[in-house]
mmCIF file of C-alpha atoms in Angstrom:
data_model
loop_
_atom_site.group_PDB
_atom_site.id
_atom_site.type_symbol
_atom_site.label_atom_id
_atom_site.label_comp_id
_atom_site.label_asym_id
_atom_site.label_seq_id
_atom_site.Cartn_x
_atom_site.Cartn_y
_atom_site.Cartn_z
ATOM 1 C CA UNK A 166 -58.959 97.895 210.352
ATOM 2 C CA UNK A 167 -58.275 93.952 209.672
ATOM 3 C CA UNK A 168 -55.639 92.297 207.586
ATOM 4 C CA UNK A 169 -55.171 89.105 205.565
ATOM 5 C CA UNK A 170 -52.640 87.806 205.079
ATOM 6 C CA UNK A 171 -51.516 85.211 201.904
ATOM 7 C CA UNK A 172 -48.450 82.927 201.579
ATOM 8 C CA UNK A 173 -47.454 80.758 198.920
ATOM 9 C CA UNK A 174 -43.742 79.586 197.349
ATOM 10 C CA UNK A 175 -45.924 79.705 193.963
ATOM 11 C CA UNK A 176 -46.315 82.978 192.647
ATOM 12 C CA UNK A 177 -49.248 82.036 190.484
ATOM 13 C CA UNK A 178 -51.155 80.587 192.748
ATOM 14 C CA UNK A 179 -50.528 83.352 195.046
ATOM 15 C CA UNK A 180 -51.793 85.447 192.824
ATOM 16 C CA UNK A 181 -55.094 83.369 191.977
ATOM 17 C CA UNK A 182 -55.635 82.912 195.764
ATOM 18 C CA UNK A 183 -55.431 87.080 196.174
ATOM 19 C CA UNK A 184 -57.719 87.748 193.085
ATOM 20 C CA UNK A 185 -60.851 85.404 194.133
ATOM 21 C CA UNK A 186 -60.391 86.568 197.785
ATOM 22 C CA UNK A 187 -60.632 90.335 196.196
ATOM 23 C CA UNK A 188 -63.291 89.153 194.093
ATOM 24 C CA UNK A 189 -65.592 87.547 196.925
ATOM 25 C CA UNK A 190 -65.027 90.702 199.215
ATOM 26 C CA UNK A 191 -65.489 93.357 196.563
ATOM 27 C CA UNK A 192 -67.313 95.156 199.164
ATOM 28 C CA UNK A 193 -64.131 95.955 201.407
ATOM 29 C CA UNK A 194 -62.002 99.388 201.132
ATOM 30 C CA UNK A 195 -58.478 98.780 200.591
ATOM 31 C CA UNK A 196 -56.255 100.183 203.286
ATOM 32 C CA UNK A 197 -52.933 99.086 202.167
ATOM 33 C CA UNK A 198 -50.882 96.008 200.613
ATOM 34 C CA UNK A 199 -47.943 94.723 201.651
ATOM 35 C CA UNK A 200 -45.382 91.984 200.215
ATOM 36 C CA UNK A 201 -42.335 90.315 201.424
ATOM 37 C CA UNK A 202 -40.098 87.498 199.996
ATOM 38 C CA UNK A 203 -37.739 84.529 200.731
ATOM 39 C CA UNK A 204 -38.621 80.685 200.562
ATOM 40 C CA UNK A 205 -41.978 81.985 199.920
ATOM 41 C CA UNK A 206 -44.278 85.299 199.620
ATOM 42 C CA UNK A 207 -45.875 86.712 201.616
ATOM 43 C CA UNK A 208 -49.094 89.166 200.844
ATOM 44 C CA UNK A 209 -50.493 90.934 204.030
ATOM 45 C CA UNK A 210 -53.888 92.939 202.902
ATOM 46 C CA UNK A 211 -54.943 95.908 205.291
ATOM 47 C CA UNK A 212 -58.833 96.547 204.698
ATOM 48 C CA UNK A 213 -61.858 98.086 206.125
ATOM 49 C CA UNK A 214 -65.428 97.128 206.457
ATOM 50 C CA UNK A 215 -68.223 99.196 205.646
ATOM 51 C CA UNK A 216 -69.904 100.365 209.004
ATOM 52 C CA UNK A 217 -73.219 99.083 208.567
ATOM 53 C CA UNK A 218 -75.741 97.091 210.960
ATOM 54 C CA UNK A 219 -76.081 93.211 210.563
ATOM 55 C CA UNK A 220 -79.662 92.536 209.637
ATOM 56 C CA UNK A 221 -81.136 89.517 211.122
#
């Protein structure tokens, strides 16, 4: 399991980072999402990768 994590004082462009980070990894399973707030927000992203080989 990894994690990402996203922080921003800007909700919007929190939210834009999150969405084209989502959309570039579509291939991930989502293990969990987390969010926490002061100054700024803060988005922590528990994920998965598929188990496959690396071809090369």
């Amino acid at each position: 399991m990894k994690v990402k994590i996203f922080s921003s004082p800007d909700p919007r462009l929190l939210e834009k980072e999150i969405n084209e980070w989502l959309e570039n990894n579509s291939w991930i399973s989502l293990i969990n999402i987390t969010q926490s707030s002061a100054t700024s927000t803060v988005v922590s992203i528990w994920y998965k990768e598929p188990d496959v080989p690396i071809l090369g």
